[in-house]
Short mmCIF file of N, CA and C in Angstrom, two decimals:
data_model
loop_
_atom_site.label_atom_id
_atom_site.label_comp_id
_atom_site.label_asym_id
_atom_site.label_seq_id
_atom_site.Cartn_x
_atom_site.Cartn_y
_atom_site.Cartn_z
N UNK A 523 -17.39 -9.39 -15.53
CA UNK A 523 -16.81 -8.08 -15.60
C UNK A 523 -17.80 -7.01 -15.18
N UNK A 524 -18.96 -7.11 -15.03
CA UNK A 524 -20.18 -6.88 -14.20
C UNK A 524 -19.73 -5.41 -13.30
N UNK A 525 -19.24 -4.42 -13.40
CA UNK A 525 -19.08 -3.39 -12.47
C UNK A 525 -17.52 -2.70 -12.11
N UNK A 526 -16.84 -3.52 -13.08
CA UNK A 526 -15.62 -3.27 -13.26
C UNK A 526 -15.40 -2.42 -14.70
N UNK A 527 -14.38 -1.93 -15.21
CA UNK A 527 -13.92 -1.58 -15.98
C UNK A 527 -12.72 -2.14 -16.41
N UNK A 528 -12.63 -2.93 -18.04
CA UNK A 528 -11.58 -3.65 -18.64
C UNK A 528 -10.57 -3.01 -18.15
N UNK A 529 -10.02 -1.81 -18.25
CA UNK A 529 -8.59 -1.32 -18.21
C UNK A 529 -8.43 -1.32 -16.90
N UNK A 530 -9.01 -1.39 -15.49
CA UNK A 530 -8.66 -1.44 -13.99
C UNK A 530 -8.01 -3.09 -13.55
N UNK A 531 -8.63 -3.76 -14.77
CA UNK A 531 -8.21 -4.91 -14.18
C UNK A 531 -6.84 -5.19 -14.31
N UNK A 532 -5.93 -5.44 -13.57
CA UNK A 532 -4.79 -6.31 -13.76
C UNK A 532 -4.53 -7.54 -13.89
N UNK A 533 -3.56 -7.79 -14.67
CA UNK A 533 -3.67 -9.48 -15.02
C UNK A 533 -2.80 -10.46 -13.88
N UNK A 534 -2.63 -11.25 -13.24
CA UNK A 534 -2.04 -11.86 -11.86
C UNK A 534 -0.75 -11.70 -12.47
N UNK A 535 -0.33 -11.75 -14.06
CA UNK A 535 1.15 -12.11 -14.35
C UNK A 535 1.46 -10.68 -14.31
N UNK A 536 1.38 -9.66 -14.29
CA UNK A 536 1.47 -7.89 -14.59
C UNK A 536 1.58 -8.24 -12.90
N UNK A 537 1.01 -8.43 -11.91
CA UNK A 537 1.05 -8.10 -10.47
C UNK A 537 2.50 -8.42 -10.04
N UNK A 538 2.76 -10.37 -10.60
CA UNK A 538 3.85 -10.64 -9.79
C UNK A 538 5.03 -10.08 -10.74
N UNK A 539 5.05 -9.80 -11.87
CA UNK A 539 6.19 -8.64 -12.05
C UNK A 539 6.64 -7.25 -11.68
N UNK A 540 5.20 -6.75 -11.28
CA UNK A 540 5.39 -5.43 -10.56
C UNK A 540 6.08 -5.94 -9.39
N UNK A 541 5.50 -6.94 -8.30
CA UNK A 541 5.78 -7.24 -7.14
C UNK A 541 7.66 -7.27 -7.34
N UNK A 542 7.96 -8.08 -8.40
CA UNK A 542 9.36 -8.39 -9.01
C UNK A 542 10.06 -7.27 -8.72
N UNK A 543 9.56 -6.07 -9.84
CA UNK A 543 10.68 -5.20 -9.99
C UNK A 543 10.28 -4.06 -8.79
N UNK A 544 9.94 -4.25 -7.97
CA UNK A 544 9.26 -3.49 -6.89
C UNK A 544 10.89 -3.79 -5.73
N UNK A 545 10.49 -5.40 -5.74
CA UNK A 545 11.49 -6.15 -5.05
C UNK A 545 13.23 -5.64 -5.32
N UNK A 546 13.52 -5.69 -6.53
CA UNK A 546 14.69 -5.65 -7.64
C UNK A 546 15.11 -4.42 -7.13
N UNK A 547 14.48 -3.07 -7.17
CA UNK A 547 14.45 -1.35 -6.79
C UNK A 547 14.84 -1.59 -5.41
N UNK A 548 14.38 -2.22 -4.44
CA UNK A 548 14.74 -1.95 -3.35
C UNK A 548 16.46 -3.02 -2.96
N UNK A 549 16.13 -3.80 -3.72
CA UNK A 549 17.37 -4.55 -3.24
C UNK A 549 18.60 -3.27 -3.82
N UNK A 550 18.34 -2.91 -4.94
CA UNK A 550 19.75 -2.00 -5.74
C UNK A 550 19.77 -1.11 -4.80
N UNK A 551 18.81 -0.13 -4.51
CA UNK A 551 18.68 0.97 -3.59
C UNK A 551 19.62 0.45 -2.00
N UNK A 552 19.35 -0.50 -1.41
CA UNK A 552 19.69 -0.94 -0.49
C UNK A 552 21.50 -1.25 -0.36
N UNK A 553 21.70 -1.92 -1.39
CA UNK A 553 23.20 -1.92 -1.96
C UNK A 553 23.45 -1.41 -2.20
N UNK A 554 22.99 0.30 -3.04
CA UNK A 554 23.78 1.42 -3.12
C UNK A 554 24.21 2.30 -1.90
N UNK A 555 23.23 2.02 -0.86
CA UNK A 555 23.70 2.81 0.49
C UNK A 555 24.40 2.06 0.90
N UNK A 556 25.02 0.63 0.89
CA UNK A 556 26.10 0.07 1.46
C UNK A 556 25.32 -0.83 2.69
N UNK A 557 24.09 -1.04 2.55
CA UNK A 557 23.51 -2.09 3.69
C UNK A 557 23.47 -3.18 3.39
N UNK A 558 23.23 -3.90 4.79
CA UNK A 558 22.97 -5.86 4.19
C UNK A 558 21.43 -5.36 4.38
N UNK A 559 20.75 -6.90 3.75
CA UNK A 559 19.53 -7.16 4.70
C UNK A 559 19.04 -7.25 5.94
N UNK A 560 20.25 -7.91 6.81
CA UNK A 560 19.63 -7.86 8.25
C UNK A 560 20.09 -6.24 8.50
N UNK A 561 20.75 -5.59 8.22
CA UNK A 561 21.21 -3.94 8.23
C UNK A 561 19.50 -3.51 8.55
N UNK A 562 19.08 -3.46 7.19
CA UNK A 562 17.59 -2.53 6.71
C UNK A 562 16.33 -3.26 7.50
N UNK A 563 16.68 -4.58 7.48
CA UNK A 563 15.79 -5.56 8.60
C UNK A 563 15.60 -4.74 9.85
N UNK A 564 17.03 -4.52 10.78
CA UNK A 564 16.81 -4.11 11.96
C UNK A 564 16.20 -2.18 11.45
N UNK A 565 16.89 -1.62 10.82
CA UNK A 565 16.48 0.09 10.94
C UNK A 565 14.27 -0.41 10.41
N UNK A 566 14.48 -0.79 9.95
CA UNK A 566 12.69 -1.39 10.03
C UNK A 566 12.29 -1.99 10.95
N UNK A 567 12.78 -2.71 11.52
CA UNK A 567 12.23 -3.51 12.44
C UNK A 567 11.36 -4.49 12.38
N UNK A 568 11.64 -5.00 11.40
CA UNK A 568 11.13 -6.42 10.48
C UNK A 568 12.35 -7.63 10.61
N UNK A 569 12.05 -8.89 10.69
CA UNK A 569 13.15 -9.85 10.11
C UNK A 569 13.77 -9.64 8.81
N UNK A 570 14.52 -10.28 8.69
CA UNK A 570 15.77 -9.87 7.29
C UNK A 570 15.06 -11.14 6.61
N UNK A 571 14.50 -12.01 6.74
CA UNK A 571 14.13 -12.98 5.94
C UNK A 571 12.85 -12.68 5.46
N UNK A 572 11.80 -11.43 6.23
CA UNK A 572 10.85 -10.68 5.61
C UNK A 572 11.38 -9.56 4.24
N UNK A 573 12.60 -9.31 4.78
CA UNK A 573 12.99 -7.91 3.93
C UNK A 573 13.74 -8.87 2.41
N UNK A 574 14.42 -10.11 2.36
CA UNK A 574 14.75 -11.14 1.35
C UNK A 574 13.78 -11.31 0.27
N UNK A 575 12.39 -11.77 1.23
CA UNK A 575 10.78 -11.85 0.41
C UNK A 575 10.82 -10.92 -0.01
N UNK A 576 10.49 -9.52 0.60
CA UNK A 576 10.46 -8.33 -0.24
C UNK A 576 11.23 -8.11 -2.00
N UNK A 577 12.32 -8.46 -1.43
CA UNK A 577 13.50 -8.08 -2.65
C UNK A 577 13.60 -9.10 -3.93
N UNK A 578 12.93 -10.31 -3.41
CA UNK A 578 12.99 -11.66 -3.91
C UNK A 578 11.47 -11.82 -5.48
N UNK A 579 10.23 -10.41 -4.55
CA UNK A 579 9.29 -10.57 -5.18
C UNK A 579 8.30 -11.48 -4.62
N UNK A 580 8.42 -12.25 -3.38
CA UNK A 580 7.47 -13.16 -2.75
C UNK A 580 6.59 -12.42 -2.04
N UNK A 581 6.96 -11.49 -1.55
CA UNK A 581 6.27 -10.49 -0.90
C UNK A 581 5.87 -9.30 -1.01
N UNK A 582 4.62 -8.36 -0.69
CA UNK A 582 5.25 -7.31 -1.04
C UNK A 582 5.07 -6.68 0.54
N UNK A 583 5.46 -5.13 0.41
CA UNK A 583 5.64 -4.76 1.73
C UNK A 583 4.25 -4.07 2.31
N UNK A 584 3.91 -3.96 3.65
CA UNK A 584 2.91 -3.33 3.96
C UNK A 584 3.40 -1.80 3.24
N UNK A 585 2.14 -0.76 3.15
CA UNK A 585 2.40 0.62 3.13
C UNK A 585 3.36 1.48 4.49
N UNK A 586 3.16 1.09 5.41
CA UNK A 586 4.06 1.45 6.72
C UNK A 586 5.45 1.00 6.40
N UNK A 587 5.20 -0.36 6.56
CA UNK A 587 6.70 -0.51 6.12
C UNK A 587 7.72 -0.71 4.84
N UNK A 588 6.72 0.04 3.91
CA UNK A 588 7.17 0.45 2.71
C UNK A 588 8.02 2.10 2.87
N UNK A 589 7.24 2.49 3.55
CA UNK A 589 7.33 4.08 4.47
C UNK A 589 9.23 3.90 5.24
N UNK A 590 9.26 3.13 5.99
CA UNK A 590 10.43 2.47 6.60
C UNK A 590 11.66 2.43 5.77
N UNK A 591 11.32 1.46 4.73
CA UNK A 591 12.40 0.86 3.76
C UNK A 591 12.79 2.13 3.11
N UNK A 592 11.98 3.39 2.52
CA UNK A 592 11.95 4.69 1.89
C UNK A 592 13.53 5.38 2.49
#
């Protein structure tokens, strides 16, 4: 812990739930405007099986194309 501070650290299980409900927000958001995935896929210009990962929690998104999905 050498140069860190206890409270900066995150724990890997706190990450992939953020990643989770990160995912979860965009899928609802996405279904409330009435889009599919390959819909928000193409206005990004990403594959729809990238934008699935996203929503799924396997992935998370670059900052750009977090910017996109917005």
């Amino acid at each position: 812990m050498k140069g860190y501070e206890r409270e900066k650290i995150i724990p890997i299980g706190a990450m992939n739930m953020e990643r989770r409900l990160l995912g979860k927000r965009i899928n609802q958001i996405r279904k409330e405007r009435g889009l599919t995935s390959e819909a928000l896929s193409e206005i990004c210009d990403v594959n729809a099986g990238h934008i699935r990962q996203i929503e799924s929690g396997i992935r998370l998104p670059s900052l750009p194309l977090f910017i996109r999905i917005c």
